[in-house]
Short mmCIF file of C-alpha atoms (C1' of nucleotides) in Angstrom, two decimals:
data_model
loop_
_atom_site.label_atom_id
_atom_site.label_comp_id
_atom_site.label_asym_id
_atom_site.label_seq_id
_atom_site.Cartn_x
_atom_site.Cartn_y
_atom_site.Cartn_z
CA UNK A 12 6.63 -6.75 -19.63
CA UNK A 13 7.30 -9.36 -22.34
CA UNK A 14 4.99 -11.91 -20.76
CA UNK A 15 5.57 -15.00 -22.80
CA UNK A 16 9.30 -14.97 -23.35
CA UNK A 17 12.02 -16.27 -21.10
CA UNK A 18 13.73 -13.90 -18.76
CA UNK A 19 17.44 -13.56 -18.73
CA UNK A 20 19.04 -15.24 -15.76
CA UNK A 21 21.22 -12.60 -14.22
CA UNK A 22 23.22 -12.97 -11.03
CA UNK A 23 20.93 -10.45 -9.39
CA UNK A 24 17.77 -12.38 -10.19
CA UNK A 25 19.31 -15.62 -9.12
CA UNK A 26 20.33 -14.24 -5.75
CA UNK A 27 16.99 -12.52 -5.21
CA UNK A 28 15.17 -15.80 -5.77
CA UNK A 29 17.62 -17.71 -3.60
CA UNK A 30 17.26 -15.28 -0.74
CA UNK A 31 13.48 -15.29 -1.01
CA UNK A 32 13.66 -19.05 -0.85
CA UNK A 33 15.87 -19.03 2.21
CA UNK A 34 13.92 -16.32 3.99
CA UNK A 35 10.32 -17.27 3.92
CA UNK A 36 9.38 -14.50 6.30
CA UNK A 37 7.64 -12.58 3.49
CA UNK A 38 10.23 -9.82 3.27
CA UNK A 39 9.51 -6.38 1.89
CA UNK A 40 11.52 -4.92 -0.98
CA UNK A 41 13.99 -3.19 1.29
CA UNK A 42 14.44 -6.35 3.33
CA UNK A 43 15.15 -8.30 0.17
CA UNK A 44 17.57 -5.54 -0.77
CA UNK A 45 19.39 -5.92 2.56
CA UNK A 46 19.58 -9.70 2.24
CA UNK A 47 20.78 -9.65 -1.34
CA UNK A 48 23.25 -6.88 -0.68
CA UNK A 49 25.19 -9.12 1.68
CA UNK A 50 26.06 -11.22 -1.32
CA UNK A 51 26.00 -8.58 -4.05
CA UNK A 52 27.14 -5.37 -2.37
CA UNK A 53 26.78 -3.29 -5.52
CA UNK A 54 23.17 -4.17 -6.27
CA UNK A 55 20.79 -1.22 -6.21
CA UNK A 56 17.38 -0.90 -4.65
CA UNK A 57 15.92 -0.04 -8.03
CA UNK A 58 17.08 -3.36 -9.42
CA UNK A 59 15.46 -5.19 -6.54
CA UNK A 60 12.18 -3.41 -7.14
CA UNK A 61 12.31 -4.00 -10.86
CA UNK A 62 13.01 -7.68 -10.45
CA UNK A 63 10.47 -8.33 -7.74
CA UNK A 64 7.88 -6.70 -9.94
CA UNK A 65 8.98 -8.73 -12.94
CA UNK A 66 8.96 -11.98 -10.98
CA UNK A 67 5.51 -11.16 -9.61
CA UNK A 68 4.18 -10.52 -13.10
CA UNK A 69 5.42 -13.91 -14.18
CA UNK A 70 3.92 -15.62 -11.17
CA UNK A 71 7.28 -16.65 -9.73
CA UNK A 72 6.63 -14.76 -6.52
CA UNK A 73 3.43 -13.62 -4.84
CA UNK A 74 2.91 -10.07 -3.76
CA UNK A 75 1.32 -9.55 -0.38
CA UNK A 76 0.31 -6.44 1.47
CA UNK A 77 -2.74 -4.87 2.98
CA UNK A 78 -4.35 -1.50 3.16
CA UNK A 79 -1.48 0.77 2.23
CA UNK A 80 1.18 -1.24 4.00
CA UNK A 81 4.35 -1.74 2.08
CA UNK A 82 4.51 -4.71 -0.22
CA UNK A 83 5.85 -8.05 0.84
CA UNK A 84 6.91 -10.94 -1.32
CA UNK A 85 6.53 -14.69 -1.05
CA UNK A 86 8.10 -17.39 -3.23
CA UNK A 87 5.88 -20.16 -1.90
CA UNK A 88 3.51 -20.89 -4.78
CA UNK A 89 1.60 -23.67 -3.06
CA UNK A 90 -1.97 -22.93 -2.08
CA UNK A 91 -1.93 -21.15 1.20
CA UNK A 92 -3.18 -18.03 2.90
CA UNK A 93 -1.58 -15.55 5.26
CA UNK A 94 -2.12 -14.28 8.75
CA UNK A 95 -1.05 -10.81 9.83
CA UNK A 96 -0.23 -9.82 13.36
CA UNK A 97 -2.19 -6.67 14.08
CA UNK A 98 0.31 -5.70 16.75
CA UNK A 99 3.71 -6.11 15.14
CA UNK A 100 2.90 -6.57 11.46
CA UNK A 101 4.51 -10.00 11.19
CA UNK A 102 3.12 -12.26 8.49
CA UNK A 103 2.91 -16.06 8.67
CA UNK A 104 1.58 -18.76 6.43
CA UNK A 105 -1.70 -20.58 6.83
CA UNK A 106 -1.13 -23.76 4.87
CA UNK A 107 -3.93 -25.41 2.92
CA UNK A 108 -6.45 -24.37 0.35
CA UNK A 109 -8.98 -21.84 1.62
CA UNK A 110 -12.50 -22.59 0.55
CA UNK A 111 -14.82 -19.61 0.57
CA UNK A 112 -18.56 -19.59 0.39
CA UNK A 113 -20.73 -16.51 0.46
CA UNK A 114 -24.01 -16.81 2.30
CA UNK A 115 -26.74 -16.25 -0.24
CA UNK A 116 -24.40 -17.05 -3.11
CA UNK A 117 -21.69 -14.85 -4.53
CA UNK A 118 -23.32 -11.94 -6.28
CA UNK A 119 -20.44 -10.23 -7.98
CA UNK A 120 -22.27 -7.95 -10.33
CA UNK A 121 -21.13 -9.11 -13.71
CA UNK A 122 -17.50 -9.72 -12.81
CA UNK A 123 -15.55 -12.56 -14.29
CA UNK A 124 -13.81 -14.02 -11.24
CA UNK A 125 -10.23 -15.23 -11.49
CA UNK A 126 -9.68 -16.13 -7.88
CA UNK A 127 -9.73 -14.93 -4.33
CA UNK A 128 -7.43 -14.26 -1.47
CA UNK A 129 -8.05 -14.81 2.23
CA UNK A 130 -6.16 -12.92 4.85
CA UNK A 131 -6.42 -13.66 8.53
CA UNK A 132 -5.79 -11.08 11.17
CA UNK A 133 -4.74 -11.77 14.70
CA UNK A 134 -2.02 -11.60 17.27
CA UNK A 135 1.16 -13.59 16.86
CA UNK A 136 2.63 -15.82 19.57
CA UNK A 137 5.26 -13.26 20.52
CA UNK A 138 2.81 -10.42 20.94
CA UNK A 139 0.37 -12.65 22.83
CA UNK A 140 3.13 -13.48 25.26
CA UNK A 141 4.07 -9.83 25.63
CA UNK A 142 0.47 -8.96 26.45
CA UNK A 143 0.11 -11.86 28.88
CA UNK A 144 3.19 -10.74 30.74
CA UNK A 145 1.60 -7.35 31.17
CA UNK A 146 2.50 -4.05 29.56
CA UNK A 147 4.40 -2.92 32.63
CA UNK A 148 4.18 0.54 34.22
CA UNK A 149 3.02 3.24 31.89
CA UNK A 150 1.43 0.97 29.35
CA UNK B 156 -6.29 8.09 19.82
CA UNK B 157 -8.70 8.42 22.75
CA UNK B 158 -10.59 5.29 21.84
CA UNK B 159 -13.50 5.36 24.18
CA UNK B 160 -14.49 8.99 24.21
CA UNK B 161 -16.73 10.82 21.80
CA UNK B 162 -15.21 12.61 18.87
CA UNK B 163 -15.95 16.21 18.23
CA UNK B 164 -18.36 16.73 15.36
CA UNK B 165 -16.67 19.19 13.07
CA UNK B 166 -17.99 20.33 9.72
CA UNK B 167 -15.10 18.54 8.04
CA UNK B 168 -15.88 15.18 9.63
CA UNK B 169 -19.54 15.55 8.87
CA UNK B 170 -18.91 16.23 5.20
CA UNK B 171 -16.34 13.46 4.89
CA UNK B 172 -18.85 10.95 6.24
CA UNK B 173 -21.62 12.31 4.06
CA UNK B 174 -19.51 12.09 0.94
CA UNK B 175 -18.38 8.58 1.77
CA UNK B 176 -22.01 7.69 2.21
CA UNK B 177 -22.98 9.18 -1.12
CA UNK B 178 -20.02 7.74 -3.01
CA UNK B 179 -19.82 4.08 -2.25
CA UNK B 180 -17.19 3.53 -4.88
CA UNK B 181 -14.54 2.94 -2.19
CA UNK B 182 -12.68 6.18 -2.79
CA UNK B 183 -9.07 6.71 -1.88
CA UNK B 184 -7.98 9.54 0.37
CA UNK B 185 -7.31 11.91 -2.50
CA UNK B 186 -10.65 11.07 -4.05
CA UNK B 187 -12.39 11.82 -0.76
CA UNK B 188 -10.40 15.03 -0.66
CA UNK B 189 -11.65 16.00 -4.11
CA UNK B 190 -15.25 15.20 -3.22
CA UNK B 191 -15.18 17.05 0.06
CA UNK B 192 -13.36 20.01 -1.41
CA UNK B 193 -16.33 20.75 -3.64
CA UNK B 194 -18.25 21.58 -0.51
CA UNK B 195 -15.43 22.79 1.74
CA UNK B 196 -12.93 24.42 -0.60
CA UNK B 197 -10.50 25.24 2.19
CA UNK B 198 -10.16 21.74 3.61
CA UNK B 199 -6.67 20.31 3.45
CA UNK B 200 -5.52 16.87 2.40
CA UNK B 201 -3.90 16.38 5.79
CA UNK B 202 -7.24 16.85 7.49
CA UNK B 203 -8.80 14.25 5.24
CA UNK B 204 -6.07 11.75 6.04
CA UNK B 205 -6.26 12.45 9.74
CA UNK B 206 -10.00 12.03 9.82
CA UNK B 207 -10.15 8.93 7.68
CA UNK B 208 -7.60 7.38 9.97
CA UNK B 209 -9.54 8.42 13.04
CA UNK B 210 -12.81 7.14 11.64
CA UNK B 211 -11.16 3.85 10.70
CA UNK B 212 -9.77 3.45 14.21
CA UNK B 213 -13.24 3.88 15.61
CA UNK B 214 -14.74 1.43 13.17
CA UNK B 215 -16.87 4.03 11.41
CA UNK B 216 -15.22 3.30 8.09
CA UNK B 217 -13.36 0.29 6.75
CA UNK B 218 -9.97 0.57 5.20
CA UNK B 219 -9.38 -1.44 2.06
CA UNK B 220 -6.37 -1.90 -0.12
CA UNK B 221 -4.23 -4.64 -1.52
CA UNK B 222 -0.60 -5.31 -2.20
CA UNK B 223 0.85 -1.86 -1.90
CA UNK B 224 -2.04 -0.15 -3.61
CA UNK B 225 -3.17 3.05 -2.05
CA UNK B 226 -5.77 2.83 0.67
CA UNK B 227 -9.45 3.01 -0.04
CA UNK B 228 -12.26 3.62 2.37
CA UNK B 229 -15.72 2.19 2.76
CA UNK B 230 -18.51 3.34 5.08
CA UNK B 231 -20.59 0.22 4.57
CA UNK B 232 -20.21 -1.68 7.81
CA UNK B 233 -22.44 -4.59 6.91
CA UNK B 234 -20.74 -7.92 6.37
CA UNK B 235 -19.47 -8.01 2.86
CA UNK B 236 -16.35 -8.64 0.83
CA UNK B 237 -14.81 -6.90 -2.13
CA UNK B 238 -13.90 -7.71 -5.67
CA UNK B 239 -11.10 -5.94 -7.52
CA UNK B 240 -10.86 -5.57 -11.23
CA UNK B 241 -7.40 -6.67 -12.24
CA UNK B 242 -7.58 -4.57 -15.37
CA UNK B 243 -8.79 -1.17 -14.20
CA UNK B 244 -8.49 -1.38 -10.41
CA UNK B 245 -12.16 -0.74 -9.76
CA UNK B 246 -13.54 -2.18 -6.52
CA UNK B 247 -17.08 -3.44 -5.99
CA UNK B 248 -18.96 -5.02 -3.14
CA UNK B 249 -19.71 -8.68 -2.74
CA UNK B 250 -22.64 -8.68 -0.34
CA UNK B 251 -23.07 -11.40 2.23
CA UNK B 252 -20.99 -12.98 4.93
CA UNK B 253 -17.98 -14.89 3.60
CA UNK B 254 -17.46 -18.22 5.27
CA UNK B 255 -13.96 -19.60 5.02
CA UNK B 256 -12.78 -23.09 5.70
CA UNK B 257 -9.22 -24.27 5.36
CA UNK B 258 -8.77 -27.79 4.07
CA UNK B 259 -7.07 -29.75 6.82
CA UNK B 260 -8.16 -27.22 9.41
CA UNK B 261 -6.67 -23.81 10.03
CA UNK B 262 -3.18 -24.25 11.38
CA UNK B 263 -2.20 -20.74 12.29
CA UNK B 264 0.84 -21.40 14.41
CA UNK B 265 -0.12 -20.05 17.77
CA UNK B 266 -1.91 -16.96 16.53
CA UNK B 267 -4.97 -15.63 18.24
CA UNK B 268 -7.31 -14.94 15.31
CA UNK B 269 -9.51 -11.84 15.32
CA UNK B 270 -11.02 -12.23 11.89
CA UNK B 271 -10.38 -12.59 8.23
CA UNK B 272 -10.88 -10.78 5.00
CA UNK B 273 -11.72 -12.22 1.60
CA UNK B 274 -10.88 -10.41 -1.56
CA UNK B 275 -11.99 -11.57 -4.97
CA UNK B 276 -10.09 -10.75 -8.11
CA UNK B 277 -11.51 -10.62 -11.57
CA UNK B 278 -12.53 -8.49 -14.47
CA UNK B 279 -15.31 -5.97 -14.17
CA UNK B 280 -18.22 -5.71 -16.64
CA UNK B 281 -16.70 -2.70 -18.36
CA UNK B 282 -13.33 -4.32 -18.93
CA UNK B 283 -14.96 -7.57 -20.04
CA UNK B 284 -16.88 -5.65 -22.64
CA UNK B 285 -13.74 -3.83 -23.77
CA UNK B 286 -11.96 -7.15 -24.25
CA UNK B 287 -14.91 -8.71 -26.03
CA UNK B 288 -14.99 -5.83 -28.48
CA UNK B 289 -11.36 -6.49 -29.25
CA UNK B 290 -8.27 -4.56 -28.26
CA UNK B 291 -8.20 -2.68 -31.54
CA UNK B 292 -5.08 -1.76 -33.49
CA UNK B 293 -1.92 -1.56 -31.45
CA UNK B 294 -3.22 -3.24 -28.39
"C1'" DT C 89 26.48 -8.33 -31.55
"C1'" DT C 90 22.33 -6.81 -29.53
"C1'" DA C 91 18.54 -6.58 -26.78
"C1'" DC C 92 17.99 -6.74 -22.20
"C1'" DC C 93 19.64 -5.51 -17.59
"C1'" DT C 94 22.07 -2.87 -14.04
"C1'" DG C 95 23.68 1.01 -10.85
"C1'" DC C 96 22.97 5.47 -9.74
"C1'" DA C 97 20.39 9.26 -8.54
"C1'" DA C 98 16.51 11.99 -8.98
"C1'" DA C 99 11.65 12.16 -9.25
"C1'" DA C 100 7.07 10.73 -8.26
"C1'" DC C 101 3.85 9.29 -5.22
"C1'" DC C 102 1.24 8.56 -0.99
"C1'" DT C 103 1.03 9.52 3.81
"C1'" DT C 104 2.39 11.72 8.12
"C1'" DT C 105 3.61 15.58 11.02
"C1'" DG C 106 4.80 20.35 13.40
"C1'" DC C 107 2.92 24.48 14.32
"C1'" DA C 108 0.11 28.51 15.02
"C1'" DA C 109 -4.59 29.88 14.49
"C1'" DG C 110 -9.38 28.39 14.87
"C1'" DT C 111 -13.43 25.94 16.91
"C1'" DA C 112 -16.66 22.66 19.45
"C1'" DC C 113 -18.09 21.85 23.71
"C1'" DG D 206 -11.62 28.73 28.57
"C1'" DT D 207 -9.49 24.66 27.02
"C1'" DA D 208 -8.50 20.75 24.66
"C1'" DC D 209 -9.14 19.19 20.35
"C1'" DT D 210 -9.01 20.38 15.15
"C1'" DT D 211 -7.70 22.63 11.28
"C1'" DG D 212 -4.88 24.56 7.19
"C1'" DC D 213 -0.58 24.93 5.51
"C1'" DA D 214 3.64 23.33 4.17
"C1'" DA D 215 7.40 20.57 4.71
"C1'" DA D 216 9.20 16.07 5.70
"C1'" DG D 217 9.04 11.05 5.57
"C1'" DG D 218 8.90 6.67 3.49
"C1'" DT D 219 8.13 3.66 -0.51
"C1'" DT D 220 8.25 2.89 -5.35
"C1'" DT D 221 9.29 4.25 -10.13
"C1'" DT D 222 12.12 6.00 -13.79
"C1'" DG D 223 15.89 8.03 -17.18
"C1'" DC D 224 20.16 7.21 -18.65
"C1'" DA D 225 24.72 5.53 -19.81
"C1'" DG D 226 27.46 1.65 -19.26
"C1'" DG D 227 27.45 -3.49 -18.63
"C1'" DT D 228 26.16 -8.34 -19.68
"C1'" DA D 229 23.64 -12.84 -20.94
"C1'" DA D 230 22.58 -15.36 -24.82
#
DNA sequence: TTACCTGCAAAACCTTTGCAAGTAC
DNA sequence: GTACTTGCAAAGGTTTTGCAGGTAA
């Protein structure tokens, strides 16, 4: 948690960042583990967790996740929001800065506000198609 | 998961709802458990989880939570958002409907959008005060 | 060299689940 | 009476942690 100092560039960290960069599907820790393990078969899940946490603390990756779901990670640091598929849990990007206004003005009871996050909820193209085609017998 | 039908009104459900109504601090499941247990000492944690889940499915409570944090529950069904204290994890309400606009228009790649959620992040009055008073020796 | 980092494995933590007994309707 | 609920306890899944050996700088 040494916030200001440089972090040591280990092979593990390098590969984690590279795989996050190549797989912008907002993978969870175990998905990152699986991806990285193809290139570093001896890496451990604990190392992946430790590094994702460290990278998140330093703002190199963003941590996503909602309501008790498992965490997901995102290397894209540009301003964007996310949309979750309520049916299958897939997460996609919503590019662009989200501007929020609260009707009546934001009354946030003495808080000092650092920022905000917008998350959309919906049904992804795949699940929409599946529904349109009909659930079939028994569904 | 019988969505349309009535749910049976058990003592446990009644007390869970009453305690949520009296404690609008967005308690987590174990906090609800502790509150309810004062009145129903024999209730089990499993029952609390099952009922919170059931009530959430029926829209009687809202499920909150961010980035792998544990779930929290809220009985207030009016339109409002939440603000999280980054320092102590406390959650407060931000009353009023949040209106979101995405610069450039929302491009959500074929999704059918059901809604969105806005979460503010900041520092609560208590933690602001603590910082203002200085971290003291060692901190 | 040395402080930081890793792999391993166990623990901690939150949530879900199977089952027999109990209860609302 | 019956289907739905409960309490209990164990299992499940995700994340964290202690430690000894390894490694970047």
